[in-house]
XYZ file of N, CA, C and O in Angstrom:
484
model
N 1.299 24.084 -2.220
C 0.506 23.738 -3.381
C 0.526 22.221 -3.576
O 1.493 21.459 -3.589
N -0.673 21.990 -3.713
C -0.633 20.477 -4.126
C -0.700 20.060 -5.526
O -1.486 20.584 -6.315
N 0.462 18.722 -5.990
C 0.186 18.440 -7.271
C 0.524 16.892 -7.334
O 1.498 16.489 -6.697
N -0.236 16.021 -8.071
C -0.653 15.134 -8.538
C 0.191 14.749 -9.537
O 0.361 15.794 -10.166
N 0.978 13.683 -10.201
C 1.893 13.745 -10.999
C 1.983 12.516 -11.506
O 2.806 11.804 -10.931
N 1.176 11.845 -12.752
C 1.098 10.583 -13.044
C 2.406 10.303 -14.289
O 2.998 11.142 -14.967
N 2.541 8.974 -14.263
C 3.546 8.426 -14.811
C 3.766 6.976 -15.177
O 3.612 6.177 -14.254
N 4.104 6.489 -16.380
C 3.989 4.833 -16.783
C 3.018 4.430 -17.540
O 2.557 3.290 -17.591
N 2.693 5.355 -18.134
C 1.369 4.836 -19.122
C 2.661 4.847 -20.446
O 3.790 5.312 -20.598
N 1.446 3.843 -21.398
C 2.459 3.832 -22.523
C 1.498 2.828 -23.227
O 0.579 2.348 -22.564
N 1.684 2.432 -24.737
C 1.113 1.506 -25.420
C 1.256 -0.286 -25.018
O 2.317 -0.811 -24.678
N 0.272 -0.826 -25.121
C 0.862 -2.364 -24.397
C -0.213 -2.924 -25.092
O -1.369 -2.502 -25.060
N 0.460 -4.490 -26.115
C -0.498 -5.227 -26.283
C -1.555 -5.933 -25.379
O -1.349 -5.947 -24.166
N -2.943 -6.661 -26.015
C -3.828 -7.108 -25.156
C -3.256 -8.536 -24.507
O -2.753 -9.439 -25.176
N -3.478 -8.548 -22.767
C -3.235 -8.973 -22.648
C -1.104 -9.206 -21.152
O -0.417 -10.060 -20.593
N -1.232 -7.398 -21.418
C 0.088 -7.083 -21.057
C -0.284 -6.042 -19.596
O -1.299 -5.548 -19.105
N 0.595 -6.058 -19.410
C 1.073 -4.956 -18.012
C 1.502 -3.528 -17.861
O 2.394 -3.252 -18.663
N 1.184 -2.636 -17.165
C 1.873 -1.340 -16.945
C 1.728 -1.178 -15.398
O 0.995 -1.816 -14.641
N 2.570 -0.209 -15.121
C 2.159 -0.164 -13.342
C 2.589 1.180 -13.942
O 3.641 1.468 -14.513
N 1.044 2.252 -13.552
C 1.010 3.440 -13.157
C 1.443 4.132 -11.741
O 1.037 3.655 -10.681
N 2.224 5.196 -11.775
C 2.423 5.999 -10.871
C 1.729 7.267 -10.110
O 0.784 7.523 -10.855
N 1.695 8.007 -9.252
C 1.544 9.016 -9.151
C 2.095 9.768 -7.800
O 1.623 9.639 -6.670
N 3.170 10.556 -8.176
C 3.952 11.659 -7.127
C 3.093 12.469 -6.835
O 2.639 13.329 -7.590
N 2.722 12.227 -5.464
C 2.219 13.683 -4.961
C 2.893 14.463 -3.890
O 3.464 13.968 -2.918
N 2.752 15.972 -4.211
C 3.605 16.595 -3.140
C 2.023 17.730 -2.677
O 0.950 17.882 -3.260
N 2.654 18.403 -1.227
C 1.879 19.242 -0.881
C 0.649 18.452 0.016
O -0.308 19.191 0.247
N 0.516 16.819 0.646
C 0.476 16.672 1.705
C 0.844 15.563 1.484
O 1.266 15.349 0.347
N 0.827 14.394 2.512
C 1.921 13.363 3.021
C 0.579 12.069 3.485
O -0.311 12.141 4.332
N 0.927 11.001 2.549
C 0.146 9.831 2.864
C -0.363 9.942 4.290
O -1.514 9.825 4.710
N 1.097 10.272 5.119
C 0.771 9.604 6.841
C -0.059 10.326 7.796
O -0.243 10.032 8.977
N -0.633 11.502 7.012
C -1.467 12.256 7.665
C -2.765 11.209 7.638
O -3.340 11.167 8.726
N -3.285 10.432 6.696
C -4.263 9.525 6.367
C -5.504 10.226 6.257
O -6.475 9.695 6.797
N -5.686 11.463 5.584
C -6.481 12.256 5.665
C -7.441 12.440 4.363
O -8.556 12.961 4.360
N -6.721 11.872 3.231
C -7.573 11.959 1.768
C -7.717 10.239 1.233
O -6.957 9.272 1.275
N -8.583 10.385 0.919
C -8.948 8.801 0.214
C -8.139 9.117 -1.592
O -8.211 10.113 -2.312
N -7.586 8.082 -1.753
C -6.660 8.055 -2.918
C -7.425 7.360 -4.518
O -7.930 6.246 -4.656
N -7.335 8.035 -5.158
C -8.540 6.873 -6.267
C -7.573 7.007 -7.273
O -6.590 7.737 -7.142
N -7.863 6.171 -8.516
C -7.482 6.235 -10.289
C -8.917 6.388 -10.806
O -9.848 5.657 -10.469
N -8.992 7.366 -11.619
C -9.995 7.006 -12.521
C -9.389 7.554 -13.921
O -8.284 8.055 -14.129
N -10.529 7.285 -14.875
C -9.681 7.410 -16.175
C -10.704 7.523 -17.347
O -11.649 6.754 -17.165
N -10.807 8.307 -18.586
C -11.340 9.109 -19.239
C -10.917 8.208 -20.741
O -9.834 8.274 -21.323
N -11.933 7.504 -21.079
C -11.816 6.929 -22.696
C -12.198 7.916 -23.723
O -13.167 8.633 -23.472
N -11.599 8.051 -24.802
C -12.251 8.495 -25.866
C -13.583 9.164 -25.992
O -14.361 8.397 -26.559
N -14.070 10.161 -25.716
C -15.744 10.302 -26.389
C -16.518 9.958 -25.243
O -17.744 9.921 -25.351
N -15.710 9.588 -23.677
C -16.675 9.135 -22.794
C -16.298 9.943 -21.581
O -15.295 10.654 -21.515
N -17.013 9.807 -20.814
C -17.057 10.737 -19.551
C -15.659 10.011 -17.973
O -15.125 8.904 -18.043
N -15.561 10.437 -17.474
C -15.062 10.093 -16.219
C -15.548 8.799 -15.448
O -16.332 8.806 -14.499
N -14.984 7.748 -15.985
C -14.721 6.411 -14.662
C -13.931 6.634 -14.001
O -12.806 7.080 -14.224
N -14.668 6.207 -12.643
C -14.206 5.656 -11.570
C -13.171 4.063 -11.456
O -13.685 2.952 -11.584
N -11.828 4.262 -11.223
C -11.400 2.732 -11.244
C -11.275 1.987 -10.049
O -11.782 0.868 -9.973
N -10.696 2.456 -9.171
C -9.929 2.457 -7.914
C -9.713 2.906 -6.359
O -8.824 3.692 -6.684
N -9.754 3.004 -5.500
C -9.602 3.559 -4.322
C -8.785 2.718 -3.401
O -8.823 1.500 -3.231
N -7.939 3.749 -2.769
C -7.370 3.182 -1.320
C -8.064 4.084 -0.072
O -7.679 5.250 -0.159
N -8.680 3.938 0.692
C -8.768 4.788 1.644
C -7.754 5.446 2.557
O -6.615 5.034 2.778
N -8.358 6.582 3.078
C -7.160 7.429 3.641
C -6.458 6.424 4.702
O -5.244 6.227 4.750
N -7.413 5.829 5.534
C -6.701 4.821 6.707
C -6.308 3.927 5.995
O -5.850 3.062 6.741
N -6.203 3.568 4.758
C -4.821 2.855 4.103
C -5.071 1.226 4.230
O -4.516 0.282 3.668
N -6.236 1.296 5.293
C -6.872 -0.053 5.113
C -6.964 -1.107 4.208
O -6.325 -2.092 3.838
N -8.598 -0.183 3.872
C -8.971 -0.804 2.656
C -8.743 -0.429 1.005
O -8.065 0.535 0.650
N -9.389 -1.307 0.109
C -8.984 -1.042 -1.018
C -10.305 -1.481 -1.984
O -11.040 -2.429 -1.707
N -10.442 -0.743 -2.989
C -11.829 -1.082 -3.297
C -11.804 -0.659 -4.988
O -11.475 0.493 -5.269
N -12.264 -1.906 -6.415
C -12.400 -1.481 -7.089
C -13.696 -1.616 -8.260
O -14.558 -2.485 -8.126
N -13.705 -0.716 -9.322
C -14.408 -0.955 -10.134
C -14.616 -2.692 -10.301
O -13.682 -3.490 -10.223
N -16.188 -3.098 -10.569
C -16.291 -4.101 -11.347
C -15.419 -4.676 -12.051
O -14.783 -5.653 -11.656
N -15.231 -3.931 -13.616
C -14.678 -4.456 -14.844
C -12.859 -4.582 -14.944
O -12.210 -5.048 -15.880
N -12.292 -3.935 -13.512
C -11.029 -3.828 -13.434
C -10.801 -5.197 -11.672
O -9.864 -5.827 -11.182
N -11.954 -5.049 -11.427
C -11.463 -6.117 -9.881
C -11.183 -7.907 -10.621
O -11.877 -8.641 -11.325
N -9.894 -8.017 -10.035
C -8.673 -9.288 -10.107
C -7.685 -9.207 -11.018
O -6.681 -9.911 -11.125
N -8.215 -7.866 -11.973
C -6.984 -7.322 -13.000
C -5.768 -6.256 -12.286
O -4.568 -6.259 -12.559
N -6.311 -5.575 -11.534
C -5.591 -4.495 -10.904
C -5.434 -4.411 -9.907
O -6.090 -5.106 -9.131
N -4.695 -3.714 -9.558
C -4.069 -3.472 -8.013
C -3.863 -1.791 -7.673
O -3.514 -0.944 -8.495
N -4.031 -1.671 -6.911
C -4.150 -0.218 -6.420
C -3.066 -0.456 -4.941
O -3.211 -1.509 -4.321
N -2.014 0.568 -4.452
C -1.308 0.634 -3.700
C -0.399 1.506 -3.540
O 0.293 1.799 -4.514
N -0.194 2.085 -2.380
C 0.633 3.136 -1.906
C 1.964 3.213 -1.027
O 2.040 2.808 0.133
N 2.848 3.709 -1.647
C 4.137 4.002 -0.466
C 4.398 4.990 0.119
O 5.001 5.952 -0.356
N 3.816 4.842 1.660
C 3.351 6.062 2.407
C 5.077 6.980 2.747
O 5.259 8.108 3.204
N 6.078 5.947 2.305
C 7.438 6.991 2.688
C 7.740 7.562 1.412
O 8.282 8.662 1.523
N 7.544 7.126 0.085
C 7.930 8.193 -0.801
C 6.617 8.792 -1.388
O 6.809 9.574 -2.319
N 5.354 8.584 -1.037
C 4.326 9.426 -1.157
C 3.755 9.526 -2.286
O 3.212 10.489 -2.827
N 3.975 8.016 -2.755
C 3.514 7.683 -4.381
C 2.671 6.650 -4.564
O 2.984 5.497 -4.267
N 1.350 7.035 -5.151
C 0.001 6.052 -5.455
C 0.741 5.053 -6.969
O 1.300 5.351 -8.025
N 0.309 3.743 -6.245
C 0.548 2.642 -7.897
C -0.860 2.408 -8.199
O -1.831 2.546 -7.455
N -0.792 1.927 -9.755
C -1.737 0.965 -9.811
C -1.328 -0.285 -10.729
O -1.482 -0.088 -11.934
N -1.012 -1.085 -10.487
C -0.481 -2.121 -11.291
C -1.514 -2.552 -12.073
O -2.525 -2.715 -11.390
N -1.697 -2.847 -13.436
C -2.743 -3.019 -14.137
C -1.961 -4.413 -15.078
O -0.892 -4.289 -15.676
N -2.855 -5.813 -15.018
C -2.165 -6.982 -15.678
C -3.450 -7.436 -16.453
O -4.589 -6.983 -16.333
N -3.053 -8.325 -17.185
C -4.450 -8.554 -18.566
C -5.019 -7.877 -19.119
O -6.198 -8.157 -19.334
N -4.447 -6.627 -19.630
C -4.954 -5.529 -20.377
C -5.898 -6.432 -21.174
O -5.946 -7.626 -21.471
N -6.851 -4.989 -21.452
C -7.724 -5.517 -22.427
C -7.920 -4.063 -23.504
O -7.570 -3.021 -22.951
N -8.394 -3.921 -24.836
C -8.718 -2.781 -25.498
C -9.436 -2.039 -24.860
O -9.299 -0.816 -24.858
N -10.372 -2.707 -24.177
C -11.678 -1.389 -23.299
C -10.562 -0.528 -22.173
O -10.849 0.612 -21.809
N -9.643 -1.025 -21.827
C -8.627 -0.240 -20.552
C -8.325 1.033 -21.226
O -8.258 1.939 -20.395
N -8.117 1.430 -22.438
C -7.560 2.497 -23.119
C -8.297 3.763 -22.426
O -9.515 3.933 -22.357
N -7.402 4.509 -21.990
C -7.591 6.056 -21.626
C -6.827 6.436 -21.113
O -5.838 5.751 -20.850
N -6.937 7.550 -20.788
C -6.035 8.524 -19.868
C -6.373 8.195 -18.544
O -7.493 8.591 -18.224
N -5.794 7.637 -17.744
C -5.447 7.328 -16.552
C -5.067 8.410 -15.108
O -3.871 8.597 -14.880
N -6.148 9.109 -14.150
C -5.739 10.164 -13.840
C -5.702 9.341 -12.018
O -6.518 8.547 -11.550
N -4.599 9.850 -11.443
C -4.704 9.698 -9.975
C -5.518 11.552 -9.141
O -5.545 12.738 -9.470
N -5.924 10.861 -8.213
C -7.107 11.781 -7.352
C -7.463 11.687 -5.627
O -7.473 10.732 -4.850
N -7.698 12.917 -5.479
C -7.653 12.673 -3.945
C -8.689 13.322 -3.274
O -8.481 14.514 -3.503
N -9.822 13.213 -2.482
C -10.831 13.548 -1.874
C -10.726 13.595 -0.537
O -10.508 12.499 -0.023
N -10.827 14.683 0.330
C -10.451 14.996 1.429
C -12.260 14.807 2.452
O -12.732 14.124 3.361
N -12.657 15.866 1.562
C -14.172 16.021 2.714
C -15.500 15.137 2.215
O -16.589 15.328 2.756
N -15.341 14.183 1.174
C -16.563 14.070 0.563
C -15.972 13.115 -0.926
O -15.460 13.518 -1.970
N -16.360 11.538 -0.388
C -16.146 10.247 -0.945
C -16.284 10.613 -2.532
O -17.418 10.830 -2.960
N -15.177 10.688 -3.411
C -15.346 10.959 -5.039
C -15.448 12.398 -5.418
O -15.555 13.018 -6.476
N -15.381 12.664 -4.273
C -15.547 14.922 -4.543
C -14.166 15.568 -4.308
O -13.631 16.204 -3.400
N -13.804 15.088 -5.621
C -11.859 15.334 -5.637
C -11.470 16.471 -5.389
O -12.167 17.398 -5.800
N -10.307 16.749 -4.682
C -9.992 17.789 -4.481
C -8.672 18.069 -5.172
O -8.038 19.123 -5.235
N -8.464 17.117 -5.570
C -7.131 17.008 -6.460
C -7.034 16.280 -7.530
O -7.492 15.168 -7.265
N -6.629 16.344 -8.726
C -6.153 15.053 -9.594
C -5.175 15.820 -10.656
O -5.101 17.005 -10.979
N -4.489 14.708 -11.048
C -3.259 15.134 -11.789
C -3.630 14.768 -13.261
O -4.588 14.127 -13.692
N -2.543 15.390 -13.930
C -2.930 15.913 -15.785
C -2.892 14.481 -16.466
O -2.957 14.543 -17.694
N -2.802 13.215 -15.937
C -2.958 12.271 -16.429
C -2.365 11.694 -17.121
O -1.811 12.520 -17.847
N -1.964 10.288 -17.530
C -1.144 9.725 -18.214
C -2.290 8.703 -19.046
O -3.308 8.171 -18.605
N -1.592 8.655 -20.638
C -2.545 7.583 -21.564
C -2.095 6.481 -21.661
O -0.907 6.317 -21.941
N -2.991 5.390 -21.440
C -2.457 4.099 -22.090
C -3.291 3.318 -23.008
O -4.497 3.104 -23.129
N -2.387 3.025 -23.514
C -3.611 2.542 -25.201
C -2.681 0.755 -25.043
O -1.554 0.339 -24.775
N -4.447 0.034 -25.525
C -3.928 -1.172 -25.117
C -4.788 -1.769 -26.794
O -6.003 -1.827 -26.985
N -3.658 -2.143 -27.804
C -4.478 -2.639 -29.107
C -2.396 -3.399 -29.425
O -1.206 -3.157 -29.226
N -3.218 -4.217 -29.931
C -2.435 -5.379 -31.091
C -2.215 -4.662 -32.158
O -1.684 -5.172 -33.145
């Protein structure tokens, strides 16, 4: 069984840092077989897209409104997606979900119950 397991969200003034987690068990980075994303769910709004690492671990690719703020990165021996997030801003606020797409770019086949981070003064 596969599960998705986010972690490190928390309240942070504007302007501050969190580095999100996510444990996954039930397959193994080094297979390089699923492309890895964050996306994340504001208030009253639908599903953004933030983030991606590709399965070949290559590349890395993000949203507009989050690219030179964030970082997206993986440790293929303990099998845990980051996303380091610096210069919060109020618009960052949501639930923060890690996700994984095997056959079909954004057509998740996995994502975990999500972690919130609320970013206000």
């Amino acid at each position: 069984e596969v599960q998705l397991v986010e972690s490190g969200g928390g309240w942070v003034q504007p302007g501050g840092s969190l580095r999100l987690s996510c444990a996954v068990s039930g397959f193994t980075f080094r297979t390089y077989n699923h492309n890895l994303h964050w996306v994340r769910q504001a208030p009253g709004k639908g599903l953004e897209w933030v983030s991606a690492i590709y399965a070949s671990g290559s590349s890395v690719i993000y949203a507009d409104g989050v690219k030179g703020r964030f970082t997206i990165s993986k440790d293929n021996a303990k099998n845990i997606l980051y996303l380091q997030m610096n210069s919060l801003k109020p618009e960052d606020t949501a639930v923060y979900y890690c996700a994984a797409d095997r056959d079909r770019w954004r057509d998740f086949n996995y994502k975990g119950q999500g972690t919130q981070v609320t970013v206000s003064s």
